[in-house]
Amino acid sequence: MISPFFQSPVSEVRPTGKKLSRTSIVVFRERDVDVDFRRGVTLEGDRGITQQNDVDLVQESVSLIEYAARLKDFRSTQRQECYSLVRRLKILVPFYDEIRLFGACIPPNSVAALSKLKKVLCLAKKLLKTCSDGSKIFLALETEAMMVKFNAVYENLCQVLDEMPYDEINVSVEVREQDMELAVDLMVISSKTNERTVDIAVIERLAKKLDLHTVEDFKKETIALRILAEERGQTSECVVQAIEILDKFKRILGLEVTNIFKEPVKPKMLEKSQSLVIPHEFLCPITLEVMRDPVIIASGQTFERESIQKWFDSNNRTCPKTRETLAHLSLAPNHALKNLITQWSEKNNYKHPTTEDLQSPQGTCVKEEEISSLVEELCSPELDVQLRAVKDIHMLTKEQPESRVLFANCRAIPALVKLLSHPNPKIQEHAVTSLLNLSIEDTNKKLIAQERAIPIIIGVLRNGSMESRENSAAALFSLSMLDENKVTIALSEGIPALVELLKTGSVRGKKDAVTALFNLCLNQANKARAIDAGIVPPLQLLVKDKRIGMVDEALSMFLLLATHPQGRDRKASIHWDAGGCHQRWDPEE
């Protein structure tokens, strides 16, 4: 069974003549050489491919994909189809990586199947090269004929992958899911339709997969993007998108975001210094200031003495960072770290803020008092006071990331969970959005779940206003970053509610729903729950209706579902009829 991700996305132009179907064999003519797998006709230059070394076969196939990915300047009449085909070919690279790990001794059946796959890759390469180098006038005149050729490539690709002996090749489900997760994370953080703050966990997970961890990694990535921009142009869509994602990574790390084409590749800390990088471990997790008197608590975490003492004085018996209950409240001086901070401060001529600075109207103390006051107002009997307070919390948690921990420390989460059941739709909307913002902080995800908020959020997802439903779906996506929450959401009937939003929601609601469902379906049992909840028909509509702009999301979801036995029992197919290209999910095809 092969994912619809590899099937033809072309629907605007219907081919004339012979009807295309998944079960038919498509004959594709390129430079007077036919490819027809029923008759065993080989590509020009590829005769005897089944006898070649299997390791060379894998390497040559990867080289074909890499060659196709390097092609550019596709003719405008076929540009969209070319980029779509290249994107689908590139997803095969992890598949070949897995085969390399499997070893040099590939079973004969697998070698034959891989040989057929290489033939299709040759077809794709030739077609893409024609669209890159060919006559613009000719290609414009032959638009419909070219569309038939693209469909032929997709049809042959689907057939070969359908017949691939995956069990013999031993491609792991885990690796396939990791690559799908990477693709969806990229779609989530690069989405321009969702103005909400992207979950930090998504960005951190993506940075980890891309091996972007240190300042040096970001220097190298910036240089690589400059080179890419020289090749493709600074306004190229892929360059602009890559720079936007890089900027989001930098904000999480605390690096200054600058124009990479004008500024030297030199990391800087946001709002700290114009030329100074402050090591992350020097900052107190509570105040986010350089520590003067670092101390270690029972959890092994280090804090500024004054800040952690205030935390304990407020009757807290947990670690502010890990949330674990502490065995004791003793403070042990961290002399080693204090010496490092002192040496660093002297070397870089860094001076700690004065006491007056810390207690200014913008200081932490005033912020904590304001936050405590707002949390108290959430319980006010006056509707106007409640509405103003929850609206302010919504805005503060959106615009000031550091406030998310402080609000949690002041017990805002239990108060906000209670407001999820408030009869006033505006209060309910601001409450669920505030919880969404708070959940971006990893430690808050557990706190929200501990307050049994998930079933109530799902209730808002079912019955709230459209914006409340959208933000509820986004909140479930954020909470589902924790594996234990994936189970809780599923057992609380969150998957059927998300599928309903996928069917009836706005475009933003559909995006929130499909990303949440994708994350939930990384849990194997949840894939069956999603299929049973009726996820397939709305995904089919998303594949068909390109105006919504969610084809890639829907296809990635199909690919994920196909890794489950219940998904493999059903086969997706593309067929042509009077209405054009339609997606069909047949239970027993």
XYZ file of C-alpha atoms in Angstrom:
589
model
C 0.000 0.000 0.000
C 1.430 3.372 -0.931
C 0.534 6.742 0.468
C -1.450 9.171 -1.676
C 1.453 11.538 -1.028
C 3.121 9.971 -4.063
C 0.047 10.014 -6.253
C -0.718 12.638 -8.815
C -1.692 16.012 -7.383
C -2.701 17.239 -10.829
C -6.408 17.947 -11.126
C -6.839 21.080 -13.209
C -6.353 19.448 -16.603
C -7.964 16.132 -17.474
C -6.030 14.014 -19.973
C -7.659 13.091 -23.210
C -7.716 9.646 -24.734
C -6.870 6.708 -22.520
C -8.327 6.763 -19.034
C -5.752 6.672 -16.235
C -6.280 4.478 -13.195
C -4.243 2.915 -10.401
C -4.697 -0.540 -11.878
C -3.629 0.288 -15.406
C -0.027 0.419 -16.599
C 0.899 3.771 -18.041
C 3.197 3.921 -21.044
C 5.334 7.062 -21.025
C 7.155 8.050 -24.197
C 10.324 10.101 -23.762
C 12.787 10.469 -26.627
C 11.289 7.463 -28.425
C 11.900 5.122 -25.487
C 8.864 3.464 -23.895
C 8.591 2.303 -20.324
C 6.000 -0.405 -19.798
C 6.565 -2.653 -16.805
C 4.238 -5.357 -18.165
C 6.451 -5.917 -21.186
C 9.728 -5.358 -19.324
C 10.931 -2.615 -21.672
C 13.929 -0.814 -20.194
C 15.022 2.773 -20.302
C 17.714 3.777 -22.711
C 21.044 3.328 -20.937
C 19.540 1.242 -18.136
C 19.665 -2.223 -19.708
C 20.883 -4.905 -17.371
C 20.127 -2.812 -14.291
C 18.916 -5.808 -12.289
C 22.345 -7.373 -12.475
C 24.207 -4.401 -11.047
C 25.514 -4.225 -7.490
C 22.616 -3.472 -5.135
C 24.657 -0.892 -3.214
C 25.385 0.931 -6.484
C 21.690 0.719 -7.328
C 20.751 2.546 -4.125
C 23.477 5.160 -4.575
C 22.540 5.818 -8.209
C 18.885 6.199 -7.254
C 19.771 8.739 -4.573
C 21.963 10.559 -7.099
C 18.987 10.798 -9.463
C 16.897 12.394 -6.713
C 19.698 14.793 -5.821
C 20.094 15.743 -9.487
C 16.366 16.438 -9.770
C 16.460 18.546 -6.603
C 19.232 20.723 -8.078
C 17.253 21.598 -11.175
C 15.788 25.096 -11.239
C 14.291 27.682 -13.598
C 11.351 25.434 -14.435
C 9.123 26.858 -17.154
C 6.164 28.764 -15.764
C 3.611 26.529 -17.502
C 4.845 23.456 -15.561
C 6.544 25.052 -12.557
C 3.973 23.992 -9.958
C 3.951 20.384 -11.158
C 7.780 20.286 -11.207
C 8.151 21.510 -7.635
C 5.448 19.107 -6.501
C 7.213 16.173 -8.173
C 10.615 17.145 -6.736
C 9.114 17.396 -3.255
C 7.665 13.912 -3.549
C 10.904 12.438 -4.849
C 12.891 13.918 -1.971
C 10.736 12.103 0.561
C 12.231 8.848 -0.784
C 15.725 9.739 0.474
C 15.123 8.487 4.076
C 13.726 5.296 2.520
C 17.055 4.713 0.760
C 18.973 5.622 3.923
C 17.164 2.825 5.720
C 18.116 0.371 2.965
C 21.764 1.366 3.378
C 21.531 0.579 7.091
C 19.967 -2.790 6.292
C 23.212 -3.925 4.656
C 24.632 -4.851 1.284
C 22.832 -8.206 0.952
C 19.405 -7.194 -0.356
C 17.022 -10.042 -1.322
C 16.569 -10.601 -5.097
C 12.897 -9.568 -5.058
C 13.867 -6.285 -3.428
C 16.661 -5.659 -5.946
C 14.194 -6.148 -8.809
C 11.705 -3.766 -7.192
C 14.406 -1.165 -6.557
C 15.499 -1.484 -10.180
C 11.980 -0.654 -11.331
C 11.918 2.288 -8.941
C 15.159 3.569 -10.429
C 13.581 3.457 -13.894
C 10.782 5.709 -12.681
C 13.326 8.069 -11.137
C 15.040 8.267 -14.534
C 11.690 9.139 -16.077
C 11.135 11.853 -13.500
C 14.617 13.254 -14.031
C 14.132 13.477 -17.816
C 10.732 15.112 -17.440
C 12.032 17.686 -14.967
C 15.068 18.399 -17.149
C 12.786 18.996 -20.117
C 10.753 21.470 -18.069
C 13.972 23.190 -16.980
C 15.817 23.402 -20.305
C 13.103 22.982 -22.944
C 11.562 25.551 -25.237
C 9.163 27.799 -23.327
C 6.942 28.206 -26.381
C 6.820 24.495 -27.072
C 6.042 23.643 -23.444
C 3.289 26.252 -23.384
C 1.737 24.727 -26.510
C 2.065 21.200 -25.098
C 0.640 21.951 -21.639
C -1.973 19.212 -21.689
C 0.420 16.624 -23.117
C 2.945 17.476 -20.395
C 0.267 17.035 -17.750
C -0.349 13.526 -19.071
C 3.378 12.808 -18.722
C 3.402 14.023 -15.115
C 0.449 11.754 -14.389
C 2.273 8.883 -16.059
C 5.239 9.343 -13.724
C 2.956 9.403 -10.691
C 1.057 6.313 -11.862
C 4.240 4.316 -12.436
C 5.689 5.527 -9.134
C 2.555 4.425 -7.283
C 2.603 0.998 -8.895
C 6.274 0.368 -8.116
C 5.931 1.480 -4.509
C 2.755 -0.573 -4.099
C 4.696 -3.668 -5.160
C 7.748 -2.897 -3.020
C 8.507 -5.765 -0.549
C 8.855 -3.490 2.479
C 9.073 -6.377 4.934
C 12.119 -7.777 3.139
C 13.811 -4.385 2.971
C 12.962 -3.851 6.645
C 12.199 -0.115 6.493
C 11.194 0.850 10.033
C 7.907 2.560 10.790
C 9.691 4.716 13.363
C 12.045 6.285 10.829
C 9.193 6.951 8.405
C 7.198 8.628 11.157
C 10.167 10.758 12.234
C 10.549 12.115 8.730
C 6.816 12.808 8.469
C 6.943 14.566 11.834
C 9.810 16.727 10.562
C 7.799 17.725 7.488
C 4.729 18.647 9.543
C 6.803 20.619 12.072
C 8.212 22.644 9.183
C 4.701 23.299 7.899
C 3.523 24.363 11.358
C 6.257 26.902 12.084
C 6.338 28.297 8.548
C 2.567 28.768 8.317
C 1.601 32.360 7.540
C -2.103 31.826 8.189
C -1.714 31.340 11.923
C -0.616 34.427 13.813
C -0.535 32.703 17.190
C 2.795 32.093 18.860
C 4.271 28.813 17.680
C 4.759 26.250 20.420
C 8.342 26.398 21.659
C 8.359 22.601 21.851
C 7.768 22.371 18.090
C 10.660 24.720 17.344
C 12.974 22.949 19.775
C 12.019 19.538 18.389
C 12.657 20.743 14.849
C 15.993 22.344 15.771
C 17.066 19.055 17.363
C 16.202 17.080 14.230
C 18.107 19.546 12.065
C 21.124 19.509 14.424
C 20.863 23.237 15.149
C 21.908 23.459 18.789
C 24.796 25.863 19.294
C 25.761 29.372 18.270
C 28.332 27.850 15.929
C 25.591 25.761 14.245
C 23.612 28.934 13.559
C 26.679 30.686 12.158
C 27.175 27.851 9.668
C 23.479 27.787 8.784
C 23.481 31.538 8.153
C 26.466 31.211 5.819
C 24.770 28.316 4.016
C 21.645 30.416 3.497
C 23.720 33.271 2.098
C 25.222 30.877 -0.456
C 21.753 29.544 -1.286
C 20.498 33.109 -1.778
C 23.344 33.810 -4.194
C 22.299 30.795 -6.251
C 18.527 31.277 -6.202
C 18.083 34.946 -5.335
C 17.208 36.644 -2.047
C 13.507 36.825 -2.945
C 13.231 33.138 -3.861
C 10.337 31.544 -1.969
C 12.463 28.759 -0.485
C 15.146 31.252 0.659
C 12.621 33.584 2.289
C 10.922 30.663 4.066
C 14.236 29.246 5.293
C 15.297 32.624 6.710
C 11.961 33.010 8.526
C 12.443 29.594 10.161
C 16.062 30.433 11.061
C 14.879 33.665 12.728
C 12.415 31.693 14.867
C 15.211 29.373 15.966
C 17.355 32.385 16.885
C 14.618 33.934 19.033
C 14.331 30.725 21.041
C 18.112 30.687 21.582
C 18.099 34.372 22.531
C 20.117 35.556 19.546
C 19.479 38.883 17.915
C 17.525 38.582 14.680
C 19.185 40.651 11.938
C 19.246 40.870 8.171
C 21.654 38.068 7.252
C 22.574 39.835 4.013
C 23.687 43.055 5.727
C 24.969 42.059 9.158
C 28.117 40.049 9.924
C 27.518 36.534 11.183
C 27.934 37.439 14.841
C 25.542 36.187 17.542
C 24.054 38.692 19.972
C 21.712 38.390 22.922
C 18.316 40.002 22.612
C 17.927 43.123 24.753
C 21.004 42.250 26.772
C 23.904 43.837 24.974
C 24.766 44.980 21.489
C 27.908 42.839 21.410
C 27.739 40.438 24.348
C 26.591 36.816 24.448
C 25.462 35.799 27.937
C 25.787 32.040 28.541
C 22.379 30.549 29.208
C 23.507 28.776 32.379
C 24.387 32.166 33.959
C 20.711 33.229 33.940
C 18.334 32.542 36.828
C 15.358 30.527 35.479
C 12.960 32.729 37.489
C 14.180 36.262 36.788
C 16.117 35.583 33.558
C 18.876 37.846 34.929
C 22.577 37.048 35.398
C 22.911 35.511 38.867
C 24.859 37.267 41.625
C 24.548 34.545 44.286
C 23.697 31.217 42.605
C 22.477 28.423 44.872
C 21.573 24.786 44.294
C 18.287 23.340 45.555
C 17.305 19.715 46.211
C 16.345 19.061 42.551
C 19.898 19.920 41.458
C 18.777 23.098 39.663
C 20.512 26.447 40.259
C 18.708 29.728 40.999
C 19.462 33.227 42.256
C 19.302 33.004 46.076
C 16.891 35.918 46.533
C 14.482 34.643 43.868
C 14.284 31.042 45.056
C 13.936 32.160 48.664
C 10.886 34.259 47.697
C 9.512 31.173 45.966
C 9.869 29.129 49.146
C 8.493 31.963 51.284
C 5.293 31.782 49.219
C 4.685 28.256 50.575
C 5.949 26.538 47.424
C 7.605 23.146 47.965
C 8.398 22.305 44.346
C 11.222 23.134 41.954
C 10.131 26.053 39.703
C 11.879 24.472 36.717
C 11.186 20.726 36.978
C 7.998 20.948 39.120
C 9.122 17.992 41.207
C 8.384 17.987 44.948
C 11.546 18.794 46.880
C 12.889 16.529 49.637
C 14.105 19.619 51.569
C 14.379 23.397 51.163
C 18.074 23.785 51.913
C 20.165 26.075 49.697
C 23.749 25.164 48.781
C 26.020 27.856 47.293
C 27.146 27.071 43.744
C 30.715 28.357 44.144
C 31.932 26.957 40.827
C 29.255 28.742 38.823
C 29.683 31.953 40.817
C 33.423 31.960 40.024
C 32.677 31.432 36.326
C 30.195 34.331 36.325
C 32.715 36.573 38.090
C 35.478 35.738 35.599
C 33.155 36.232 32.666
C 31.866 39.578 34.043
C 35.404 40.915 34.506
C 36.517 39.766 31.094
C 33.507 41.293 29.336
C 33.176 44.387 31.577
C 29.654 43.335 32.524
C 27.967 45.123 35.437
C 24.943 43.812 37.274
C 21.834 46.052 37.277
C 21.468 48.208 40.398
C 18.794 47.596 43.008
C 16.943 50.638 41.715
C 16.857 49.127 38.243
C 15.425 45.877 39.555
C 12.654 47.669 41.429
C 11.708 50.082 38.638
C 8.140 50.147 37.294
C 9.251 47.672 34.633
C 10.980 45.402 37.151
C 10.161 41.855 38.120
C 8.643 42.763 41.514
C 5.999 45.011 39.984
C 5.238 42.431 37.334
C 4.653 39.768 39.975
C 2.312 42.042 41.887
C 0.384 42.856 38.723
C 0.145 39.183 37.850
C -1.108 38.254 41.327
C -3.732 40.993 41.109
C -4.970 39.780 37.723
C -5.237 36.188 38.971
C -7.309 37.353 41.938
C -9.617 39.289 39.616
C -10.380 36.106 37.677
C -12.486 35.039 40.660
C -14.308 38.379 40.951
C -18.131 38.211 41.109
C -18.274 41.168 38.692
C -18.440 40.126 35.045
C -16.629 43.226 33.745
C -13.719 42.686 36.133
C -13.391 39.029 35.121
C -13.514 39.869 31.423
C -10.878 42.590 31.710
C -8.578 40.363 33.761
C -8.775 37.317 31.482
C -8.291 39.530 28.420
C -5.175 41.110 29.979
C -3.801 37.662 30.832
C -4.424 36.582 27.253
C -2.392 39.518 25.909
C 0.405 39.318 28.502
C 0.971 35.597 27.988
C 1.076 36.178 24.248
C 3.417 39.186 24.200
C 5.649 38.465 27.214
C 6.944 34.870 27.170
C 8.641 35.302 30.554
C 5.245 35.938 32.168
C 4.066 32.377 31.455
C 6.057 30.876 34.315
C 5.081 33.725 36.653
C 1.370 33.267 35.935
C 1.692 29.549 36.635
C 3.509 30.302 39.888
C 0.629 32.578 40.914
C -1.927 29.796 40.413
C -3.478 31.267 37.255
C -4.002 27.854 35.660
C -6.696 26.536 38.071
C -8.572 29.854 37.820
C -8.453 29.824 34.017
C -9.620 26.197 33.873
C -12.724 27.165 35.861
C -13.473 29.947 33.366
C -13.550 27.434 30.500
C -17.089 26.591 31.626
C -18.157 30.239 31.925
C -21.436 31.047 30.100
C -19.954 34.252 28.652
C -18.443 33.263 25.261
C -15.825 36.049 25.349
C -14.543 35.017 28.786
C -14.425 31.409 27.604
C -12.530 32.430 24.455
C -9.909 34.451 26.351
C -9.547 31.686 28.959
C -8.807 28.920 26.452
C -6.440 31.208 24.523
C -4.601 32.094 27.740
C -4.177 28.388 28.493
C -2.904 27.887 24.947
C -0.265 30.583 25.529
C 0.674 29.182 28.924
C 1.008 25.670 27.492
C 3.840 26.849 25.251
C 6.022 26.616 28.370
C 6.863 22.925 28.781
C 6.409 22.796 32.562
C 2.939 24.304 32.205
C 1.793 21.455 29.964
C 1.891 19.088 32.947
C 0.229 21.609 35.257
C -2.667 22.125 32.855
C -3.177 18.384 32.521
C -2.989 17.933 36.311
C -5.865 20.401 36.669
C -7.949 18.025 34.500
C -8.336 20.760 31.910
C -8.120 18.500 28.851
C -11.742 17.176 28.927
C -13.005 20.723 29.475
C -10.916 22.063 26.570
C -12.407 19.317 24.409
C -15.862 20.508 25.512
C -15.000 24.013 24.281
C -13.727 22.451 21.052
C -17.148 20.879 20.526
C -19.454 23.678 21.632
C -17.584 26.995 21.743
C -17.442 29.851 19.259
C -15.383 29.265 16.128
C -12.375 31.152 17.524
C -12.659 29.264 20.816
C -12.777 25.980 18.896
C -9.701 26.942 16.870
C -7.721 27.891 19.964
C -8.881 24.738 21.747
C -7.478 22.645 18.896
C -4.225 24.592 19.024
C -4.084 24.058 22.802
C -4.566 20.305 22.352
C -1.755 20.295 19.791
C 0.534 22.037 22.280
C -0.453 19.759 25.155
C -0.004 16.656 22.988
C 3.728 17.320 22.851
C 3.820 15.221 26.036
C 3.217 11.533 25.342
C 1.044 11.071 28.418
C -1.228 13.860 27.200
C -1.668 12.115 23.843
C -3.316 9.251 25.701
C -5.423 11.550 27.903
C -6.713 13.525 24.906
C -7.652 10.330 23.069
C -9.417 8.778 26.074
C -11.328 12.039 26.552
C -12.760 11.741 23.019
C -10.608 14.544 21.699
C -9.953 12.866 18.339
C -13.615 12.806 17.149
C -13.937 16.461 18.193
C -10.847 17.397 16.185
C -12.117 15.447 13.166
C -15.379 17.396 13.388
C -13.420 20.682 13.328
C -11.486 19.359 10.341
C -14.823 18.876 8.575
C -16.647 22.072 9.539
C -14.050 24.571 10.721
C -12.570 27.643 9.073
C -9.279 27.336 7.183
C -7.354 28.193 10.348
C -9.482 25.728 12.300
C -8.761 22.978 9.786
C -5.019 23.667 10.035
C -5.164 23.574 13.835
C -7.158 20.341 13.713
C -4.908 18.488 11.261
C -1.690 19.445 13.067
C -3.169 18.341 16.398
C -4.401 15.093 14.847
C -1.005 14.440 13.281
C 0.742 14.869 16.613
C -1.798 12.645 18.369
C -1.423 9.955 15.694
C 2.256 9.584 16.443
C 0.749 7.317 19.090
C 0.008 4.041 17.277
C -3.363 3.388 18.943
C -4.581 6.872 18.039
C -4.224 6.148 14.317
C -7.016 3.579 14.519
C -9.102 5.991 16.603
C -8.693 8.699 13.945
C -9.749 6.333 11.135
C -12.748 5.178 13.163
C -13.658 8.829 13.840
C -13.977 9.431 10.102
C -10.785 11.336 9.348
C -10.450 10.003 5.794
C -13.309 11.875 4.003
C -12.269 15.387 5.165
C -8.648 14.591 4.251
C -9.848 13.564 0.788
C -11.565 16.934 0.392
C -8.384 18.766 1.408
C -6.428 16.875 -1.253
C -9.054 17.722 -3.869
C -9.590 21.416 -2.988
C -6.253 23.154 -3.526
C -7.762 26.566 -2.724
C -7.599 25.716 0.978
C -3.836 25.229 0.653
C -3.599 22.110 2.817
C -2.703 19.411 0.290
C 0.683 18.681 1.879
C -0.796 18.496 5.380
C -3.502 16.078 4.231
C -1.073 13.874 2.321
C 1.314 13.746 5.273
C -1.616 12.652 7.439
C -2.476 9.899 4.949
C 1.142 8.760 4.958
C 1.121 8.532 8.752
C -2.157 6.573 8.842
C -0.735 4.133 6.303
C 1.835 2.951 8.868
C -0.982 1.376 10.922
C -2.436 -2.066 10.020
C -5.941 -0.612 9.880
C -4.650 2.014 7.474
C -2.909 -0.625 5.341
C -6.147 -2.575 5.072
C -7.513 0.323 3.034
C -6.018 1.548 -0.220
C -6.138 5.086 -1.496
C -6.465 5.658 -5.198
C -6.704 8.515 -7.653
C -9.092 8.136 -10.549
C -10.319 10.291 -13.350
C -13.958 10.920 -14.078
C -16.105 13.694 -15.436
C -15.358 15.845 -12.407
C -11.573 15.622 -12.683
C -9.186 14.086 -10.164
C -10.748 12.627 -6.998
C -9.363 10.855 -3.966
C -11.025 7.545 -3.104
C -10.333 5.405 -0.029
C -11.541 1.901 -0.829
C -11.732 -0.555 2.141
C -11.111 -3.695 0.054
C -9.494 -2.566 -3.194
